Amino acid sequence: MDSYRGSVKDFVNFNAKQDAELLHKAMKGIGTDEDTILMLLTSRSNNQRQEIKAAYKKAHGKDLVSALKSELGGLFETLVVALMTPPISYDASQLHKALKGAGTDDDVLIEILASRTCAQIKDIIKVYKKECGGKLEKDITGDTSGHFQKLLVILLQGSRDEGVDEDRIEKDAKELFAAGEGKVGTDVEKFINILGNRSHEHLRLVFDAYKNLSGNDIEDSIEGETTGNLENLMLAVVKCAKSVPAYFAESLNGSMRRAGTDDQTLMRIMVSRSETDMLDIRACFKKMYGASLYNTIQDDTAGDYGKALLYLCGGKD
């Protein structure tokens, strides 16, 4: 299991029926035993939580998530509902919320479409259609415009090239340089085509070649040449090509180390990366900010919500 980099693993002596009863007891009578709920759910994998959901319905004739929602409130409730949702459905629902709310939450579109694998994006599109009742691409194009929209649509195709094309590394770097710093006004189309379609391995080599050519990091050029949500999306794509865990470490830091915590972002990342790369995110966070992610979350959150996030984080580093 060494290759597994999540902080939440399958619970070894798992018994769905028993867990369903523990949760039932925790919600019965006067007052709710939040500790049992948060400790149990954060120590079971998402697949196991789905089995608990089925066992609960079989025993009690009602939906576990609805039962939890009627007992809990606030951020803790939102977090528990997120934990009970299958990962692809969770991504789809977050995108739907980002598109259907008042105004569009570009940050959610950027985070999910820049960081998920091609296979995940294809699955998200399928689940979005089934559970959110619409076409994701249509909903995105209806809510966005310009080059920002074009790059999102390219990412939505989930068809990045595979591997590295040696013959194209230098050529791509030169095209990016010519499209950006090398001229007045930026040829954004070139940027989005290369950033949206090359593999992450290939892009890392292109960025090195670009730095040799221009003396600048590609991020500096993007920051100098673009603004707004397009700039944010392009930077997210570049950062994810370099290191997805480092990208999330930076996002987590941004969600906490400012006036007021951005709990929605904090929660979304902790839930969606808990079975993917949380151990790598923790290592990046420590290296980048000289503090442990655990202590940063502890300083920034409170109550059952904060406790549950710390369980998802796993260790103190």
mmCIF file of C-alpha atoms in Angstrom:
data_model
loop_
_atom_site.group_PDB
_atom_site.id
_atom_site.type_symbol
_atom_site.label_atom_id
_atom_site.label_comp_id
_atom_site.label_asym_id
_atom_site.label_seq_id
_atom_site.Cartn_x
_atom_site.Cartn_y
_atom_site.Cartn_z
ATOM 1 C CA MET A 1 0.000 0.000 0.000
ATOM 2 C CA ASP A 2 3.055 2.259 -0.027
ATOM 3 C CA SER A 3 1.980 3.934 -3.238
ATOM 4 C CA TYR A 4 -1.252 5.046 -1.545
ATOM 5 C CA ARG A 5 -0.909 8.712 -0.551
ATOM 6 C CA GLY A 6 -4.300 9.361 1.015
ATOM 7 C CA SER A 7 -4.792 9.991 4.736
ATOM 8 C CA VAL A 8 -8.099 8.092 4.917
ATOM 9 C CA LYS A 9 -7.867 4.362 4.262
ATOM 10 C CA ASP A 10 -10.271 1.426 4.300
ATOM 11 C CA PHE A 11 -11.101 0.528 7.910
ATOM 12 C CA VAL A 12 -9.665 -2.933 8.481
ATOM 13 C CA ASN A 13 -12.320 -4.778 10.500
ATOM 14 C CA PHE A 14 -15.156 -3.071 8.693
ATOM 15 C CA ASN A 15 -18.738 -4.051 9.456
ATOM 16 C CA ALA A 16 -21.311 -1.852 7.698
ATOM 17 C CA LYS A 17 -24.237 -3.137 9.751
ATOM 18 C CA GLN A 18 -22.452 -2.442 13.033
ATOM 19 C CA ASP A 19 -21.437 1.061 11.888
ATOM 20 C CA ALA A 20 -25.006 1.817 10.819
ATOM 21 C CA GLU A 21 -26.171 0.901 14.342
ATOM 22 C CA LEU A 22 -23.464 3.039 15.989
ATOM 23 C CA LEU A 23 -24.635 6.010 13.925
ATOM 24 C CA HIS A 24 -28.284 5.245 14.697
ATOM 25 C CA LYS A 25 -27.506 5.244 18.428
ATOM 26 C CA ALA A 26 -25.487 8.455 18.107
ATOM 27 C CA MET A 27 -28.571 10.198 16.692
ATOM 28 C CA LYS A 28 -31.208 8.634 18.955
ATOM 29 C CA GLY A 29 -32.820 10.274 21.947
ATOM 30 C CA ILE A 30 -32.017 13.712 23.298
ATOM 31 C CA GLY A 31 -28.880 15.359 21.943
ATOM 32 C CA THR A 32 -26.567 13.975 19.295
ATOM 33 C CA ASP A 33 -23.243 12.249 19.890
ATOM 34 C CA GLU A 34 -21.214 14.244 17.358
ATOM 35 C CA ASP A 35 -17.919 12.684 18.453
ATOM 36 C CA THR A 36 -19.022 9.194 17.454
ATOM 37 C CA ILE A 37 -20.289 10.474 14.114
ATOM 38 C CA LEU A 38 -17.124 12.362 13.220
ATOM 39 C CA MET A 39 -14.693 9.698 14.429
ATOM 40 C CA LEU A 40 -16.539 6.928 12.638
ATOM 41 C CA LEU A 41 -17.017 8.688 9.316
ATOM 42 C CA THR A 42 -13.470 10.053 9.054
ATOM 43 C CA SER A 43 -11.985 6.602 9.738
ATOM 44 C CA ARG A 44 -13.956 4.851 6.980
ATOM 45 C CA SER A 45 -13.190 5.165 3.264
ATOM 46 C CA ASN A 46 -15.778 6.662 0.932
ATOM 47 C CA ASN A 47 -16.672 3.206 -0.446
ATOM 48 C CA GLN A 48 -17.258 1.984 3.091
ATOM 49 C CA ARG A 49 -19.449 5.013 3.844
ATOM 50 C CA GLN A 50 -21.610 4.028 0.857
ATOM 51 C CA GLU A 51 -21.997 0.533 2.344
ATOM 52 C CA ILE A 52 -22.968 2.037 5.712
ATOM 53 C CA LYS A 53 -25.592 4.138 3.902
ATOM 54 C CA ALA A 54 -27.087 0.984 2.352
ATOM 55 C CA ALA A 55 -27.003 -0.958 5.649
ATOM 56 C CA TYR A 56 -28.704 1.935 7.462
ATOM 57 C CA LYS A 57 -31.519 2.126 4.942
ATOM 58 C CA LYS A 58 -31.981 -1.662 5.077
ATOM 59 C CA ALA A 59 -32.255 -1.595 8.873
ATOM 60 C CA HIS A 60 -34.206 1.631 9.382
ATOM 61 C CA GLY A 61 -36.098 2.281 6.177
ATOM 62 C CA LYS A 62 -34.754 5.798 5.806
ATOM 63 C CA ASP A 63 -31.873 7.665 4.259
ATOM 64 C CA LEU A 64 -28.771 8.054 6.444
ATOM 65 C CA VAL A 65 -27.769 11.421 4.941
ATOM 66 C CA SER A 66 -31.234 12.896 5.602
ATOM 67 C CA ALA A 67 -31.091 11.571 9.159
ATOM 68 C CA LEU A 68 -27.654 13.134 9.716
ATOM 69 C CA LYS A 69 -28.810 16.439 8.235
ATOM 70 C CA SER A 70 -31.777 16.616 10.599
ATOM 71 C CA GLU A 71 -29.448 16.155 13.605
ATOM 72 C CA LEU A 72 -26.518 18.360 12.585
ATOM 73 C CA GLY A 73 -26.078 21.971 11.491
ATOM 74 C CA GLY A 74 -23.646 24.540 10.171
ATOM 75 C CA LEU A 75 -20.243 23.730 8.713
ATOM 76 C CA PHE A 76 -20.134 20.344 10.428
ATOM 77 C CA GLU A 77 -23.315 19.283 8.623
ATOM 78 C CA THR A 78 -21.917 20.453 5.271
ATOM 79 C CA LEU A 79 -18.715 18.511 5.908
ATOM 80 C CA VAL A 80 -20.546 15.318 6.900
ATOM 81 C CA VAL A 81 -22.756 15.481 3.787
ATOM 82 C CA ALA A 82 -19.604 15.948 1.662
ATOM 83 C CA LEU A 83 -17.982 12.894 3.290
ATOM 84 C CA MET A 84 -21.078 10.810 2.555
ATOM 85 C CA THR A 85 -21.062 11.728 -1.160
ATOM 86 C CA PRO A 86 -19.154 9.560 -3.695
ATOM 87 C CA PRO A 87 -16.106 11.552 -4.965
ATOM 88 C CA ILE A 88 -17.253 11.991 -8.565
ATOM 89 C CA SER A 89 -20.768 12.985 -7.444
ATOM 90 C CA TYR A 90 -19.195 15.428 -5.010
ATOM 91 C CA ASP A 91 -17.185 17.106 -7.790
ATOM 92 C CA ALA A 92 -20.263 17.224 -10.020
ATOM 93 C CA SER A 93 -22.394 18.763 -7.258
ATOM 94 C CA GLN A 94 -19.728 21.353 -6.467
ATOM 95 C CA LEU A 95 -19.567 22.369 -10.140
ATOM 96 C CA HIS A 96 -23.359 22.506 -10.319
ATOM 97 C CA LYS A 97 -23.514 24.722 -7.239
ATOM 98 C CA ALA A 98 -20.772 26.959 -8.680
ATOM 99 C CA LEU A 99 -22.722 27.407 -11.930
ATOM 100 C CA LYS A 100 -26.264 27.567 -10.623
ATOM 101 C CA GLY A 101 -25.837 29.907 -7.666
ATOM 102 C CA ALA A 102 -26.123 33.681 -7.877
ATOM 103 C CA GLY A 103 -23.181 34.573 -10.106
ATOM 104 C CA THR A 104 -20.602 31.946 -11.069
ATOM 105 C CA ASP A 105 -18.009 30.721 -8.601
ATOM 106 C CA ASP A 106 -15.044 30.697 -10.987
ATOM 107 C CA ASP A 107 -12.644 29.468 -8.306
ATOM 108 C CA VAL A 108 -14.482 26.146 -8.031
ATOM 109 C CA LEU A 109 -14.504 25.639 -11.816
ATOM 110 C CA ILE A 110 -10.797 26.460 -11.927
ATOM 111 C CA GLU A 111 -9.817 24.173 -9.048
ATOM 112 C CA ILE A 112 -11.699 21.116 -10.244
ATOM 113 C CA LEU A 113 -11.014 21.359 -13.972
ATOM 114 C CA ALA A 114 -7.319 22.202 -13.528
ATOM 115 C CA SER A 115 -6.556 19.449 -11.006
ATOM 116 C CA ARG A 116 -8.579 16.380 -11.981
ATOM 117 C CA THR A 117 -7.257 13.656 -14.288
ATOM 118 C CA CYS A 118 -8.704 13.156 -17.786
ATOM 119 C CA ALA A 119 -10.483 9.990 -16.623
ATOM 120 C CA GLN A 120 -12.016 11.828 -13.661
ATOM 121 C CA ILE A 121 -13.242 14.673 -15.881
ATOM 122 C CA LYS A 122 -14.956 12.206 -18.217
ATOM 123 C CA ASP A 123 -16.668 10.572 -15.226
ATOM 124 C CA ILE A 124 -17.699 13.939 -13.797
ATOM 125 C CA ILE A 125 -19.414 14.852 -17.087
ATOM 126 C CA LYS A 126 -21.411 11.570 -17.022
ATOM 127 C CA VAL A 127 -22.439 11.924 -13.368
ATOM 128 C CA TYR A 128 -23.266 15.629 -13.831
ATOM 129 C CA LYS A 129 -25.711 14.732 -16.595
ATOM 130 C CA LYS A 130 -27.312 11.987 -14.502
ATOM 131 C CA GLU A 131 -27.487 13.808 -11.159
ATOM 132 C CA CYS A 132 -27.595 17.501 -12.051
ATOM 133 C CA GLY A 133 -29.823 17.107 -15.085
ATOM 134 C CA GLY A 134 -27.794 19.031 -17.627
ATOM 135 C CA LYS A 135 -24.738 19.056 -19.837
ATOM 136 C CA LEU A 136 -21.728 20.366 -17.965
ATOM 137 C CA GLU A 137 -20.157 21.903 -21.061
ATOM 138 C CA LYS A 138 -23.379 23.691 -21.971
ATOM 139 C CA ASP A 139 -23.775 25.012 -18.417
ATOM 140 C CA ILE A 140 -20.168 26.229 -18.388
ATOM 141 C CA THR A 141 -20.359 27.949 -21.779
ATOM 142 C CA GLY A 142 -23.625 29.568 -20.710
ATOM 143 C CA ASP A 143 -21.924 31.097 -17.674
ATOM 144 C CA THR A 144 -18.453 32.039 -18.951
ATOM 145 C CA SER A 145 -16.939 33.855 -21.904
ATOM 146 C CA GLY A 146 -13.807 34.673 -23.857
ATOM 147 C CA HIS A 147 -10.514 32.844 -23.500
ATOM 148 C CA PHE A 148 -11.433 31.745 -19.989
ATOM 149 C CA GLN A 149 -14.351 29.806 -21.476
ATOM 150 C CA LYS A 150 -12.184 28.360 -24.267
ATOM 151 C CA LEU A 151 -9.576 26.972 -21.887
ATOM 152 C CA LEU A 152 -12.284 25.494 -19.629
ATOM 153 C CA VAL A 153 -13.837 23.785 -22.666
ATOM 154 C CA ILE A 154 -10.443 22.371 -23.718
ATOM 155 C CA LEU A 155 -9.908 20.994 -20.195
ATOM 156 C CA LEU A 156 -13.430 19.533 -20.245
ATOM 157 C CA GLN A 157 -12.521 17.370 -23.230
ATOM 158 C CA GLY A 158 -10.386 15.299 -20.869
ATOM 159 C CA SER A 159 -8.090 14.390 -23.718
ATOM 160 C CA ARG A 160 -4.595 15.648 -22.917
ATOM 161 C CA ASP A 161 -1.802 14.113 -25.000
ATOM 162 C CA GLU A 162 -0.035 11.151 -23.411
ATOM 163 C CA GLY A 163 3.650 11.157 -22.517
ATOM 164 C CA VAL A 164 6.385 13.473 -23.781
ATOM 165 C CA ASP A 165 6.963 14.535 -27.376
ATOM 166 C CA GLU A 166 10.725 15.234 -27.390
ATOM 167 C CA ASP A 167 10.631 16.991 -30.757
ATOM 168 C CA ARG A 168 8.044 19.459 -29.548
ATOM 169 C CA ILE A 169 9.501 20.648 -26.244
ATOM 170 C CA GLU A 170 11.699 23.395 -27.673
ATOM 171 C CA LYS A 171 9.093 24.331 -30.268
ATOM 172 C CA ASP A 172 6.349 24.708 -27.625
ATOM 173 C CA ALA A 173 8.629 26.824 -25.421
ATOM 174 C CA LYS A 174 9.472 29.108 -28.362
ATOM 175 C CA GLU A 175 5.805 29.416 -29.320
ATOM 176 C CA LEU A 176 4.882 30.363 -25.759
ATOM 177 C CA PHE A 177 7.681 32.925 -25.681
ATOM 178 C CA ALA A 178 6.702 34.393 -29.046
ATOM 179 C CA ALA A 179 3.037 34.443 -28.001
ATOM 180 C CA GLY A 180 3.715 36.225 -24.732
ATOM 181 C CA GLU A 181 6.778 38.219 -23.819
ATOM 182 C CA GLY A 182 8.078 38.263 -27.343
ATOM 183 C CA LYS A 183 5.405 40.576 -28.675
ATOM 184 C CA VAL A 184 3.088 43.441 -27.917
ATOM 185 C CA GLY A 185 -0.240 41.978 -26.845
ATOM 186 C CA THR A 186 -0.482 38.302 -26.044
ATOM 187 C CA ASP A 187 -1.516 35.542 -28.415
ATOM 188 C CA VAL A 188 -3.612 33.822 -25.754
ATOM 189 C CA GLU A 189 -4.887 31.128 -28.128
ATOM 190 C CA LYS A 190 -1.370 29.628 -28.327
ATOM 191 C CA PHE A 191 -1.065 29.590 -24.551
ATOM 192 C CA ILE A 192 -4.388 27.899 -23.945
ATOM 193 C CA ASN A 193 -3.836 25.350 -26.687
ATOM 194 C CA ILE A 194 -0.480 24.234 -25.290
ATOM 195 C CA LEU A 195 -1.478 24.451 -21.600
ATOM 196 C CA GLY A 196 -4.768 22.661 -22.203
ATOM 197 C CA ASN A 197 -3.570 19.824 -24.421
ATOM 198 C CA ARG A 198 -0.031 18.720 -23.533
ATOM 199 C CA SER A 199 0.619 16.128 -20.824
ATOM 200 C CA HIS A 200 1.848 17.296 -17.438
ATOM 201 C CA GLU A 201 5.218 15.556 -17.977
ATOM 202 C CA HIS A 202 5.622 17.314 -21.301
ATOM 203 C CA LEU A 203 4.621 20.704 -19.878
ATOM 204 C CA ARG A 204 7.200 20.451 -17.083
ATOM 205 C CA LEU A 205 9.942 20.098 -19.711
ATOM 206 C CA VAL A 206 8.450 22.943 -21.748
ATOM 207 C CA PHE A 207 8.476 25.206 -18.673
ATOM 208 C CA ASP A 208 12.162 24.425 -18.083
ATOM 209 C CA ALA A 209 12.954 25.210 -21.717
ATOM 210 C CA TYR A 210 10.881 28.391 -21.450
ATOM 211 C CA LYS A 211 12.875 29.540 -18.443
ATOM 212 C CA ASN A 212 16.142 28.981 -20.309
ATOM 213 C CA LEU A 213 14.803 30.930 -23.245
ATOM 214 C CA SER A 214 13.274 33.922 -21.480
ATOM 215 C CA GLY A 215 14.968 33.976 -18.083
ATOM 216 C CA ASN A 216 11.492 34.055 -16.503
ATOM 217 C CA ASP A 217 9.241 31.463 -14.979
ATOM 218 C CA ILE A 218 6.160 30.831 -17.088
ATOM 219 C CA GLU A 219 4.018 31.974 -14.111
ATOM 220 C CA ASP A 220 5.664 35.413 -14.176
ATOM 221 C CA SER A 221 4.847 35.787 -17.858
ATOM 222 C CA ILE A 222 1.226 34.747 -17.344
ATOM 223 C CA GLU A 223 0.896 37.204 -14.464
ATOM 224 C CA GLY A 224 2.365 39.955 -16.603
ATOM 225 C CA GLU A 225 0.273 39.230 -19.679
ATOM 226 C CA THR A 226 -3.199 38.251 -18.410
ATOM 227 C CA THR A 227 -5.641 39.234 -15.678
ATOM 228 C CA GLY A 228 -8.725 38.033 -13.836
ATOM 229 C CA ASN A 229 -10.190 34.564 -14.053
ATOM 230 C CA LEU A 230 -8.183 33.689 -17.192
ATOM 231 C CA GLU A 231 -4.951 34.435 -15.323
ATOM 232 C CA ASN A 232 -6.142 32.365 -12.341
ATOM 233 C CA LEU A 233 -7.069 29.414 -14.558
ATOM 234 C CA MET A 234 -3.805 29.486 -16.510
ATOM 235 C CA LEU A 235 -1.783 29.672 -13.297
ATOM 236 C CA ALA A 236 -3.760 26.767 -11.809
ATOM 237 C CA VAL A 237 -3.084 24.651 -14.914
ATOM 238 C CA VAL A 238 0.649 25.475 -14.758
ATOM 239 C CA LYS A 239 0.837 24.727 -11.026
ATOM 240 C CA CYS A 240 -1.013 21.422 -11.422
ATOM 241 C CA ALA A 241 1.307 20.428 -14.266
ATOM 242 C CA LYS A 242 4.267 21.100 -11.955
ATOM 243 C CA SER A 243 2.775 19.460 -8.836
ATOM 244 C CA VAL A 244 -0.853 18.861 -7.932
ATOM 245 C CA PRO A 245 -0.083 18.470 -4.194
ATOM 246 C CA ALA A 246 1.852 21.769 -4.152
ATOM 247 C CA TYR A 247 -1.083 23.446 -5.916
ATOM 248 C CA PHE A 248 -3.445 22.235 -3.174
ATOM 249 C CA ALA A 249 -1.012 23.154 -0.397
ATOM 250 C CA GLU A 250 -0.997 26.715 -1.752
ATOM 251 C CA SER A 251 -4.800 26.778 -2.013
ATOM 252 C CA LEU A 252 -5.156 25.511 1.560
ATOM 253 C CA ASN A 253 -2.757 28.144 2.799
ATOM 254 C CA GLY A 254 -4.759 30.807 0.951
ATOM 255 C CA SER A 255 -8.017 29.517 2.437
ATOM 256 C CA MET A 256 -6.733 29.968 5.975
ATOM 257 C CA ARG A 257 -4.036 32.571 6.304
ATOM 258 C CA ARG A 258 -6.057 35.674 5.773
ATOM 259 C CA ALA A 259 -8.774 37.579 7.561
ATOM 260 C CA GLY A 260 -11.637 35.113 7.779
ATOM 261 C CA THR A 261 -11.329 31.501 6.723
ATOM 262 C CA ASP A 262 -12.631 30.374 3.332
ATOM 263 C CA ASP A 263 -14.292 27.303 4.808
ATOM 264 C CA GLN A 264 -15.856 26.131 1.548
ATOM 265 C CA THR A 265 -12.437 25.820 -0.124
ATOM 266 C CA LEU A 266 -10.808 24.331 2.969
ATOM 267 C CA MET A 267 -13.533 21.713 3.272
ATOM 268 C CA ARG A 268 -13.655 20.884 -0.439
ATOM 269 C CA ILE A 269 -9.918 20.215 -0.607
ATOM 270 C CA MET A 270 -9.735 18.232 2.642
ATOM 271 C CA VAL A 271 -12.630 16.007 1.556
ATOM 272 C CA SER A 272 -11.661 15.557 -2.086
ATOM 273 C CA ARG A 273 -7.948 14.870 -1.459
ATOM 274 C CA SER A 274 -8.318 12.711 1.679
ATOM 275 C CA GLU A 275 -8.128 9.515 -0.394
ATOM 276 C CA THR A 276 -5.872 10.888 -3.136
ATOM 277 C CA ASP A 277 -2.735 12.767 -2.097
ATOM 278 C CA MET A 278 -3.233 14.253 1.380
ATOM 279 C CA LEU A 279 0.138 12.908 2.585
ATOM 280 C CA ASP A 280 1.913 14.679 -0.289
ATOM 281 C CA ILE A 281 -0.092 17.872 0.296
ATOM 282 C CA ARG A 282 0.969 17.815 3.949
ATOM 283 C CA ALA A 283 4.631 17.393 2.978
ATOM 284 C CA CYS A 284 4.402 20.249 0.442
ATOM 285 C CA PHE A 285 2.642 22.476 2.974
ATOM 286 C CA LYS A 286 5.375 21.940 5.561
ATOM 287 C CA LYS A 287 8.103 22.590 2.989
ATOM 288 C CA MET A 288 6.417 25.685 1.540
ATOM 289 C CA TYR A 289 5.182 27.357 4.736
ATOM 290 C CA GLY A 290 7.360 25.942 7.525
ATOM 291 C CA ALA A 291 4.283 24.947 9.522
ATOM 292 C CA SER A 292 2.284 21.738 9.643
ATOM 293 C CA LEU A 293 -1.069 21.681 7.890
ATOM 294 C CA TYR A 294 -2.514 20.062 11.037
ATOM 295 C CA ASN A 295 -1.531 22.946 13.323
ATOM 296 C CA THR A 296 -2.659 25.532 10.769
ATOM 297 C CA ILE A 297 -6.126 23.919 10.580
ATOM 298 C CA GLN A 298 -6.220 23.635 14.374
ATOM 299 C CA ASP A 299 -5.496 27.364 14.776
ATOM 300 C CA ASP A 300 -8.061 28.300 12.176
ATOM 301 C CA THR A 301 -11.115 26.150 12.878
ATOM 302 C CA ALA A 302 -13.194 25.129 15.882
ATOM 303 C CA GLY A 303 -15.745 22.658 17.186
ATOM 304 C CA ASP A 304 -16.758 19.336 15.648
ATOM 305 C CA TYR A 305 -16.075 20.778 12.205
ATOM 306 C CA GLY A 306 -12.452 21.536 13.110
ATOM 307 C CA LYS A 307 -12.025 18.145 14.806
ATOM 308 C CA ALA A 308 -13.310 16.306 11.735
ATOM 309 C CA LEU A 309 -10.944 18.254 9.453
ATOM 310 C CA LEU A 310 -8.013 17.272 11.697
ATOM 311 C CA TYR A 311 -8.981 13.602 11.397
ATOM 312 C CA LEU A 312 -9.041 14.009 7.602
ATOM 313 C CA CYS A 313 -5.625 15.644 7.741
ATOM 314 C CA GLY A 314 -4.323 12.659 9.659
ATOM 315 C CA GLY A 315 -1.000 13.532 11.264
ATOM 316 C CA LYS A 316 0.853 16.460 12.732
ATOM 317 C CA ASP A 317 4.111 16.414 10.677
#
